[in-house]
PDB file of C-alpha atoms in Angstrom:
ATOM      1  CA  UNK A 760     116.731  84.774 149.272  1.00  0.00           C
ATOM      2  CA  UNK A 761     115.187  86.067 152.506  1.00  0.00           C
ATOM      3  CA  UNK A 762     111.014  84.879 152.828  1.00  0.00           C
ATOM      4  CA  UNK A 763     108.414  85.477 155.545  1.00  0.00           C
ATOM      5  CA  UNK A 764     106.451  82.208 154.634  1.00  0.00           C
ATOM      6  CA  UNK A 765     106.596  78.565 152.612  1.00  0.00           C
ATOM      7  CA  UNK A 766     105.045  80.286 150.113  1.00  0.00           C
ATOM      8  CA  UNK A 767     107.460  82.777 149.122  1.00  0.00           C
ATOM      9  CA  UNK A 768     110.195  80.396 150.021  1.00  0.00           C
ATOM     10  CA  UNK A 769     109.271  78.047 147.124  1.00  0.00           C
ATOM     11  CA  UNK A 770     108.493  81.063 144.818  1.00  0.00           C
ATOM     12  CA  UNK A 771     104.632  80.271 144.047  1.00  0.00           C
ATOM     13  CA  UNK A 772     101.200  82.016 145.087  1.00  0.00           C
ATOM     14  CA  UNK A 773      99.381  81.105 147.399  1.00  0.00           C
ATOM     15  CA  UNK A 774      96.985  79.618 145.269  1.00  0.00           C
ATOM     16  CA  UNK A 775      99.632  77.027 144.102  1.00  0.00           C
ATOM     17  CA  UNK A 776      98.422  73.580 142.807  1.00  0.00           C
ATOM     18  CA  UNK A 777     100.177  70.888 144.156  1.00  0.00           C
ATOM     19  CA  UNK A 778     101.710  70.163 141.050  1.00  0.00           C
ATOM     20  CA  UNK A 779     102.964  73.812 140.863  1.00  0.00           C
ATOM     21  CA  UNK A 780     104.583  73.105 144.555  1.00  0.00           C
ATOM     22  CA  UNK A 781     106.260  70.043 143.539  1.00  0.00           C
ATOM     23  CA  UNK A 782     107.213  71.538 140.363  1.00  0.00           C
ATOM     24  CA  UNK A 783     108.647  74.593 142.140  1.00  0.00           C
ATOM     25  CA  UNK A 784     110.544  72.378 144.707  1.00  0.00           C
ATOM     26  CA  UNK A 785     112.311  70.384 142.325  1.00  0.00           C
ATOM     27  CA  UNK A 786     113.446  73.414 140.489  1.00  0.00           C
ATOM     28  CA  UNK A 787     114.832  74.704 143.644  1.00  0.00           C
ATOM     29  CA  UNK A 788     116.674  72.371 144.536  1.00  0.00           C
ATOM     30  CA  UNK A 789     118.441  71.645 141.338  1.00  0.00           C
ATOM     31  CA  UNK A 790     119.371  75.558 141.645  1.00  0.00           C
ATOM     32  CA  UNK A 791     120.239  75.578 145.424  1.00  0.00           C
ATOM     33  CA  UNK A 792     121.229  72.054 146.163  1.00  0.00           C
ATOM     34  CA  UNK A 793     125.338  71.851 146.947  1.00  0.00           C
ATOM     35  CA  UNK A 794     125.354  68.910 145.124  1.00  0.00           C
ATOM     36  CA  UNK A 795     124.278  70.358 141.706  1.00  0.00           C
ATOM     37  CA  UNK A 796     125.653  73.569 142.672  1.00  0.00           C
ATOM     38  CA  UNK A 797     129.054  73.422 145.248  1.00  0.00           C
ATOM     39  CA  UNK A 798     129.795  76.675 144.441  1.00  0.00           C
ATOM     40  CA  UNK A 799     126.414  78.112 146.928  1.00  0.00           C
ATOM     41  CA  UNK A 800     127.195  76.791 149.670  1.00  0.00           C
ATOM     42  CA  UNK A 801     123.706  77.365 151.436  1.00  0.00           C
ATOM     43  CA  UNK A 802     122.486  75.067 153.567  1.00  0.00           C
ATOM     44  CA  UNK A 803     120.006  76.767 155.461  1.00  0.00           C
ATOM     45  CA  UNK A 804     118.469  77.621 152.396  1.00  0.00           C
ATOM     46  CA  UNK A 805     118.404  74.228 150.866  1.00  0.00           C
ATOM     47  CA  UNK A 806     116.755  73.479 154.612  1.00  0.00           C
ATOM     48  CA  UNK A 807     113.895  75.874 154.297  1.00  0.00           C
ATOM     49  CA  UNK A 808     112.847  74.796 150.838  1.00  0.00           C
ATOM     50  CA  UNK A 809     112.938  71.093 152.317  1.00  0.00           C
ATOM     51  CA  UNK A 810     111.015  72.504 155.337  1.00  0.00           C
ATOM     52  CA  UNK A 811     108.487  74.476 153.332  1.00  0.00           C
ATOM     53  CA  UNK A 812     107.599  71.737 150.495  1.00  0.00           C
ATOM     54  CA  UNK A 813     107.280  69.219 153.343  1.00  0.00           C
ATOM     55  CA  UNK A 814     104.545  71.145 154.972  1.00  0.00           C
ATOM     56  CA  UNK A 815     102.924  72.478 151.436  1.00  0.00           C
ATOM     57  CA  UNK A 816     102.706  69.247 150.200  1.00  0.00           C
ATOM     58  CA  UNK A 817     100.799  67.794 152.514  1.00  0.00           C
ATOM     59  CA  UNK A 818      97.525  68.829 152.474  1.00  0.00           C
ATOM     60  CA  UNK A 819      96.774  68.519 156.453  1.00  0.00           C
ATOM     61  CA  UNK A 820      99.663  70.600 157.039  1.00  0.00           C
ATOM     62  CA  UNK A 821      99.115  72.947 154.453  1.00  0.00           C
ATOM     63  CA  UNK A 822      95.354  73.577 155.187  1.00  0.00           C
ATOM     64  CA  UNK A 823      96.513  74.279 159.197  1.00  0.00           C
ATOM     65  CA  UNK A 824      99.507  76.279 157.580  1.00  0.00           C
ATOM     66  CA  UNK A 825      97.244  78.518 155.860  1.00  0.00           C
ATOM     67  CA  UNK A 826      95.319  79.018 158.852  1.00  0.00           C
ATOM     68  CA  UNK A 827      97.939  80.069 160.971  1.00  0.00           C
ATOM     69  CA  UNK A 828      99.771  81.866 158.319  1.00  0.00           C
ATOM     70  CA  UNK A 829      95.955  84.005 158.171  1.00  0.00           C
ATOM     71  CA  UNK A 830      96.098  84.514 161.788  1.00  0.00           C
ATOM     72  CA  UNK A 831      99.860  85.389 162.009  1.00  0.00           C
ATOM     73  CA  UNK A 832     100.746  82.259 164.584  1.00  0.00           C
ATOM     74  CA  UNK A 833     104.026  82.190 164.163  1.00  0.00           C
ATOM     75  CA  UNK A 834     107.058  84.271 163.204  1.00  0.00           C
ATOM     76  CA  UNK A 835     109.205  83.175 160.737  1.00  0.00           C
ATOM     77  CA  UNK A 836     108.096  79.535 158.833  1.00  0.00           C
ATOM     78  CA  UNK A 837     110.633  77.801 160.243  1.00  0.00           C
ATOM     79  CA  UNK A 838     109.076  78.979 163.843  1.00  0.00           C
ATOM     80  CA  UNK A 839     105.945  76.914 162.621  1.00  0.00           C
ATOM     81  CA  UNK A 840     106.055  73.530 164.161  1.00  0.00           C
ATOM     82  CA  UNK A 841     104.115  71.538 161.223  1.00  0.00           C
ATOM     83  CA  UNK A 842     101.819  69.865 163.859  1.00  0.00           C
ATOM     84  CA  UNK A 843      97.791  70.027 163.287  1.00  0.00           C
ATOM     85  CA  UNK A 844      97.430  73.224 165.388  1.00  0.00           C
ATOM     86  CA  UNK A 845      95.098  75.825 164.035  1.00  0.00           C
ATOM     87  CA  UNK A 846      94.113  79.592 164.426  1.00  0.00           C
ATOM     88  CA  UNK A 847      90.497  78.094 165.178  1.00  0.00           C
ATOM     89  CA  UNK A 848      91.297  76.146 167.708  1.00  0.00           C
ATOM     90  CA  UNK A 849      93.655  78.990 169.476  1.00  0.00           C
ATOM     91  CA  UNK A 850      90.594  81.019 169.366  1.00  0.00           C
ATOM     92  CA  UNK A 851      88.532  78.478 170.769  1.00  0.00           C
ATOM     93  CA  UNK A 852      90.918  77.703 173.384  1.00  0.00           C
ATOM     94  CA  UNK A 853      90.802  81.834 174.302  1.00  0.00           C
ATOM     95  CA  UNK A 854      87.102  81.776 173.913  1.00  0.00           C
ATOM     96  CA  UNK A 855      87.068  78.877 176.753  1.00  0.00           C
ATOM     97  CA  UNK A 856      89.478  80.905 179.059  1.00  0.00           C
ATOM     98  CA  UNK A 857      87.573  84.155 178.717  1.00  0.00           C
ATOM     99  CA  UNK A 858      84.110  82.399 179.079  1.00  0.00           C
ATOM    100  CA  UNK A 859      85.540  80.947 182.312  1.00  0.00           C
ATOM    101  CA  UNK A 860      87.238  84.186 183.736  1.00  0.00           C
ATOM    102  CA  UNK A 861      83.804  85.559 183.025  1.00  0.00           C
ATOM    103  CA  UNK A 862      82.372  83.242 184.908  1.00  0.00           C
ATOM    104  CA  UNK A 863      84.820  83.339 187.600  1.00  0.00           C
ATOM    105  CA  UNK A 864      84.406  87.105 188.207  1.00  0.00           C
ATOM    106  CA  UNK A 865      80.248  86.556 187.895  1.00  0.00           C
ATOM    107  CA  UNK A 866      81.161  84.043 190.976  1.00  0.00           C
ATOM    108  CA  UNK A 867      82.875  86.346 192.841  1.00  0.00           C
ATOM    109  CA  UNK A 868      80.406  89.104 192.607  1.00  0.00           C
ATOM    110  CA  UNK A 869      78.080  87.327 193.183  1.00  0.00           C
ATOM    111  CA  UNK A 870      79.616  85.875 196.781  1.00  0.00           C
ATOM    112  CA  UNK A 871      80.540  89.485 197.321  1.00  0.00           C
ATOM    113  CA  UNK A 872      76.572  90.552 196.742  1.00  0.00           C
ATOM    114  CA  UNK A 873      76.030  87.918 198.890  1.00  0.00           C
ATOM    115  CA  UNK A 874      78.561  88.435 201.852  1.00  0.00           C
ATOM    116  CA  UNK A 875      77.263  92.009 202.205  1.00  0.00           C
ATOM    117  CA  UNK A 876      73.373  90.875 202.103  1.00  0.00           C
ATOM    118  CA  UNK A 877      74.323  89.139 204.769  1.00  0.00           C
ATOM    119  CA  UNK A 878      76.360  91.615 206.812  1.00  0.00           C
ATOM    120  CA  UNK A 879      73.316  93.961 206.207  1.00  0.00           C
ATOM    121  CA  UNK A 880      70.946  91.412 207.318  1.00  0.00           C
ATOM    122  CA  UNK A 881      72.775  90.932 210.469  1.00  0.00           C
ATOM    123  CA  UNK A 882      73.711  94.084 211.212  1.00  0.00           C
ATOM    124  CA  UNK A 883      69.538  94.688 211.096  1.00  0.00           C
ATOM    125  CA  UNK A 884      68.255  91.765 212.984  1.00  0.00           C
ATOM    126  CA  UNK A 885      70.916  90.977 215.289  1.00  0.00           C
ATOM    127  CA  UNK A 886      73.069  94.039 216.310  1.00  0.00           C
ATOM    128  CA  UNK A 887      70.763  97.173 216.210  1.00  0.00           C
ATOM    129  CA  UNK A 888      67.939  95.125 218.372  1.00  0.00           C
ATOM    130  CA  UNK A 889      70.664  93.472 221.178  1.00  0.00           C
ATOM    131  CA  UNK A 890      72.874  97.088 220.781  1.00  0.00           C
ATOM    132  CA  UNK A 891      69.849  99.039 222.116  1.00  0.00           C
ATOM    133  CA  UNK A 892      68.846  96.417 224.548  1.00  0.00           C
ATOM    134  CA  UNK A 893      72.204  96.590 226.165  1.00  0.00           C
ATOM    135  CA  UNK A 894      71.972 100.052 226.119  1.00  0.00           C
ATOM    136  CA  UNK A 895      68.848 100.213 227.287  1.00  0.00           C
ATOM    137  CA  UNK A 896      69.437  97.755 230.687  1.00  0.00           C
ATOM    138  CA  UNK A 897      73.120  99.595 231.366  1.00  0.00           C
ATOM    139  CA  UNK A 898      71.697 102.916 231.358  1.00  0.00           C
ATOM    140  CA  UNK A 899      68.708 102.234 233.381  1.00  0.00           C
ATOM    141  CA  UNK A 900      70.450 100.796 236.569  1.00  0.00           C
ATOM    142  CA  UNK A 901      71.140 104.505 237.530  1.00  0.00           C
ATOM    143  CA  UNK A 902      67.654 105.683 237.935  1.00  0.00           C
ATOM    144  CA  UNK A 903      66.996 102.550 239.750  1.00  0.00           C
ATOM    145  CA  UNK A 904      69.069 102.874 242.108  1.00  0.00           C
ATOM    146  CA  UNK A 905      68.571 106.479 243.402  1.00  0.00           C
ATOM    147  CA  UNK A 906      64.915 105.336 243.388  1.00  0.00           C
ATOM    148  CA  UNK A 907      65.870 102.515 246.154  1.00  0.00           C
ATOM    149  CA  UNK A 908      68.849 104.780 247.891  1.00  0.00           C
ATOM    150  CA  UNK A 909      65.952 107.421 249.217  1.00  0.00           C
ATOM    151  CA  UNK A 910      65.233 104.939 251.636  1.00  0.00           C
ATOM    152  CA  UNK A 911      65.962 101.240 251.069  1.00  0.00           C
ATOM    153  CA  UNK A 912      64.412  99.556 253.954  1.00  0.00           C
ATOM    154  CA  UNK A 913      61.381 100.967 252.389  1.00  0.00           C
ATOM    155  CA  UNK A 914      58.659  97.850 251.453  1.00  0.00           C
ATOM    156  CA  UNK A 915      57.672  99.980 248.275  1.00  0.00           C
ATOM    157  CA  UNK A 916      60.848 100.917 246.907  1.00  0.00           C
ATOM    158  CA  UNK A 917      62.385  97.657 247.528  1.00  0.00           C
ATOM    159  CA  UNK A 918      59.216  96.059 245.652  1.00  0.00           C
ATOM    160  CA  UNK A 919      59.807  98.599 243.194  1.00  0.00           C
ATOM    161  CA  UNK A 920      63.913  97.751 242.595  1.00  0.00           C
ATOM    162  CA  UNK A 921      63.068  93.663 242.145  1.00  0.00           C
ATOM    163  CA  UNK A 922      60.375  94.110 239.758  1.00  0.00           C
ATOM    164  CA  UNK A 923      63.471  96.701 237.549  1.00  0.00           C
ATOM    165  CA  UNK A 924      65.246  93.416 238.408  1.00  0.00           C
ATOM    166  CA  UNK A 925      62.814  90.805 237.079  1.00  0.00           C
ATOM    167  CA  UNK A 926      62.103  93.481 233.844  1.00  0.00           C
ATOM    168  CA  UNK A 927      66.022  93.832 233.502  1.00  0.00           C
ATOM    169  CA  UNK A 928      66.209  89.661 233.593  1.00  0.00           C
ATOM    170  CA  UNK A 929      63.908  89.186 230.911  1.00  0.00           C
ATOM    171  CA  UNK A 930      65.303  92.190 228.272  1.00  0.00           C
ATOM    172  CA  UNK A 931      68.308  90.316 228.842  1.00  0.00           C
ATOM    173  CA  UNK A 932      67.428  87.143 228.013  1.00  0.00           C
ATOM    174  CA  UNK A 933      65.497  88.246 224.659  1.00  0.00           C
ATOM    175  CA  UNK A 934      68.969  90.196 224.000  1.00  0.00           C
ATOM    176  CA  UNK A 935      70.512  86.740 224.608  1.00  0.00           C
ATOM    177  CA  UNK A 936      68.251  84.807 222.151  1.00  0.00           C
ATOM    178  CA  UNK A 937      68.348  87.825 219.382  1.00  0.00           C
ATOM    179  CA  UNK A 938      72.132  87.227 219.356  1.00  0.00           C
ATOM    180  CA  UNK A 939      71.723  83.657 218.864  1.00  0.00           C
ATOM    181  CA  UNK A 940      69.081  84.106 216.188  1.00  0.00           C
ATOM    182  CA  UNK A 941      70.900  83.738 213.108  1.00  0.00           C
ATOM    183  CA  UNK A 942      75.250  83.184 212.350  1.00  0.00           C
ATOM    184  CA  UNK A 943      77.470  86.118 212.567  1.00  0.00           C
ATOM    185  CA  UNK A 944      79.360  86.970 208.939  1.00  0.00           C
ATOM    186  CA  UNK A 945      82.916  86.167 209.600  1.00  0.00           C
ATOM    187  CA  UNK A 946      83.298  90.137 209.372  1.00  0.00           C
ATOM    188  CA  UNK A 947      81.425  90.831 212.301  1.00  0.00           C
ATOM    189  CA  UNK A 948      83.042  88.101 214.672  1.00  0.00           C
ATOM    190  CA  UNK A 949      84.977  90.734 217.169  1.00  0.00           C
ATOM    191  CA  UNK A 950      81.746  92.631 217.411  1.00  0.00           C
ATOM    192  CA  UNK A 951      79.611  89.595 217.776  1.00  0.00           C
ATOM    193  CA  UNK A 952      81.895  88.764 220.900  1.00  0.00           C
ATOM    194  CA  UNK A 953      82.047  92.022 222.587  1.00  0.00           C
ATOM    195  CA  UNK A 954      78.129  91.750 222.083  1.00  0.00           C
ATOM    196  CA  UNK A 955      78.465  87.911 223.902  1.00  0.00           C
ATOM    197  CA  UNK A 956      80.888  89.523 226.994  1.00  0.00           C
ATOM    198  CA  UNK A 957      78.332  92.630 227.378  1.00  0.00           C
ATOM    199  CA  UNK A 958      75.604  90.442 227.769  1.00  0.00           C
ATOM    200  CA  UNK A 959      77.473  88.252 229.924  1.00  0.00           C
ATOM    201  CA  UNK A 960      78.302  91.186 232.147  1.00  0.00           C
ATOM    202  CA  UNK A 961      74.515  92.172 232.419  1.00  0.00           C
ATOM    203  CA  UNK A 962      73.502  89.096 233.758  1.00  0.00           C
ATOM    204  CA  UNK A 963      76.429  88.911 236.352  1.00  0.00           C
ATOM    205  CA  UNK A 964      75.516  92.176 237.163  1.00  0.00           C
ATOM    206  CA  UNK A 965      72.050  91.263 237.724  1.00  0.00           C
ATOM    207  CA  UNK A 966      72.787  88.490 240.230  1.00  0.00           C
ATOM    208  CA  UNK A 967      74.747  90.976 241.881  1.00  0.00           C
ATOM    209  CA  UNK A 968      71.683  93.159 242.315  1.00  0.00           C
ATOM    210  CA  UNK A 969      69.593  90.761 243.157  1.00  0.00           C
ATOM    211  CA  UNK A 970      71.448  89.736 246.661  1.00  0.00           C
ATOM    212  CA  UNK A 971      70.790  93.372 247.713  1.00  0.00           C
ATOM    213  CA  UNK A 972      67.356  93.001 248.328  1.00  0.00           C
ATOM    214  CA  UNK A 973      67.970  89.813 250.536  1.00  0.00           C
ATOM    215  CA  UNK A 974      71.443  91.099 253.132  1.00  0.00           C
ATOM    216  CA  UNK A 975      71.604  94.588 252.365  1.00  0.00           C
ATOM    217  CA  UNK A 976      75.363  94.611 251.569  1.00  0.00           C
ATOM    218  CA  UNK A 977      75.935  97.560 249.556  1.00  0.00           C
ATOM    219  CA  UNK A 978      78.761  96.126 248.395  1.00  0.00           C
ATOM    220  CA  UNK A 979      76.435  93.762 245.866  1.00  0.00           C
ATOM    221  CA  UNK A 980      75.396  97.170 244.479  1.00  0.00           C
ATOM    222  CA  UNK A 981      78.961  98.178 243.676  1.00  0.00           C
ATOM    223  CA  UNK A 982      79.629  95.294 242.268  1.00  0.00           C
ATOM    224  CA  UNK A 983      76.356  95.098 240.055  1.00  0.00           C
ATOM    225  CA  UNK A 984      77.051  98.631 238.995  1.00  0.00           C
ATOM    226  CA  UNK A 985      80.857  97.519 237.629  1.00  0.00           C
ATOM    227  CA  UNK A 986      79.693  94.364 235.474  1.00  0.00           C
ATOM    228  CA  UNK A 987      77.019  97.206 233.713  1.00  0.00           C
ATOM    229  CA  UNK A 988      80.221  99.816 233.463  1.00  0.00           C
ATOM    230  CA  UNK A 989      81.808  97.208 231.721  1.00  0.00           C
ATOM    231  CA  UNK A 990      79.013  95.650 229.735  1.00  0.00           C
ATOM    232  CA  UNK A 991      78.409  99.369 228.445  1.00  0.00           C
ATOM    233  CA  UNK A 992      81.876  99.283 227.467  1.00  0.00           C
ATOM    234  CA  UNK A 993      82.016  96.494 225.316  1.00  0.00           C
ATOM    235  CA  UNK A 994      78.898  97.753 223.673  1.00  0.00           C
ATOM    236  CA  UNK A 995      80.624 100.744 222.827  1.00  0.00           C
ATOM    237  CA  UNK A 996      83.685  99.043 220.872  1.00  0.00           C
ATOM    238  CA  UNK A 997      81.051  96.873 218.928  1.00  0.00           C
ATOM    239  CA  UNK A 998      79.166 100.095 217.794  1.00  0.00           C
ATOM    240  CA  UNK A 999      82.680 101.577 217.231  1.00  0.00           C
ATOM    241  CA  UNK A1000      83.569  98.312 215.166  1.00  0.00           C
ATOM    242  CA  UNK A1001      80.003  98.642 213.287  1.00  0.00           C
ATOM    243  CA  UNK A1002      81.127 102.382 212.105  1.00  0.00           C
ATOM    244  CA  UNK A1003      84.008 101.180 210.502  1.00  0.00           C
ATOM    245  CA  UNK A1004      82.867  98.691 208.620  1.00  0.00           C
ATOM    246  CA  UNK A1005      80.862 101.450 206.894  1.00  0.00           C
ATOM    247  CA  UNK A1006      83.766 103.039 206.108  1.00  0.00           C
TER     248      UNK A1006
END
């Protein structure tokens, strides 16, 4: 007597009164029962019928039966564990989780929209402006210099090289204050520091200039020129670091 459900098990529709149920039930067991009937020795048949007219004659159990019978919640009905679960509820339980995954991956794209914003933002107000200014003061030393080197005892030229000097000072310190102008994105903190050394660099170099003009020691000129060799080459990785972030 093989059955998918309680139903089927006791032999009535669906539809069943209780009366029908209980009527069905006792018939059943008066056929399968070992003690009207040693000769069938089925127990676990005798067990489902128990099983099934417990839960169908209840009408709790029965109304969440019928639910979960609808929805398919449960294999075979002695899988079904009788307790006031419905299909409803496991929907509503799914409807929660979704809703919340939902709003988990709004969330996140939402950060995300907001992390880049903010790498964009950066990357416009704080790197392009101190990148070029770097640029800018490294790359201009040279000119300077073979201005002052045609004769450097020369009132003029000398006036000329400590007013670059005093220019040079102040793009610096704007650079300085641009960097400082807003927080870095965690993504951009290696470029943000070469941008700190290579600004750093500048302004040693600049002291380094700026003893020229007072002992004439060439070597201060050397030396200037090596802190803007390396400040240029710190502005260089950042850029580098820039393009691949684009990538």
């Amino acid at each position: 007597m093989a059955a998918s459900n309680h139903y089927e098990t006791l032999q009535v529709d669906r539809t069943a009164t209780a009366a029908q149920i209980k009527q069905a039930y006792r018939r059943l067991v008066k056929q399968f029962h070992p003690d009207c009937n040693p000769d069938l020795p089925n127990n676990d048949l005798i067990a489902a019928i128990n099983v099934a007219y417990e839960v169908l004659s209840d009408d709790q159990r029965r109304a969440d039966y019928d639910v979960a019978l609808r929805y398919g919640q449960f294999d075979r009905p002695d899988n079904w564990n009788h307790q006031p679960y419905t299909a409803d509820r496991q929907r509503e339980q799914r409807s929660t989780t979704a809703t919340e995954q939902h709003r988990q991956q709004r969330r996140s794209r939402q950060t995300g929209r907001a992390a880049d914003e903010d790498l964009e933002q950066w990357l416009r107000r704080v790197h392009t402006p101190v990148d070029r200014a770097i640029r800018e003061i490294a790359r201009s030393l040279k000119g300077a210099v073979n201005a002052l080197a045609a004769d450097p005892y020369d009132d003029e030229l000398m006036a000329n090289f400590e007013a670059y000097l005093e220019r040079m000072t102040t793009a610096l310190d704007r650079a300085k204050a641009t960097l400082q102008s807003m927080p870095n994105p965690r993504s951009t903190a290696g470029i943000a520091a070469n941008l700190y050394y290579s600004l750093n660099h500048l302004g040693d170099g600049l002291e380094e200039l700026a003893y020229f003009p007072l002992n004439y020691d060439e070597t201060r000129l050397h030396d200037g020129q090596e802190f803007f060799r390396n400040a240029e080459g710190l502005r260089r990785e950042a850029k580098a670091a820039v393009n691949q972030l684009g990538r």
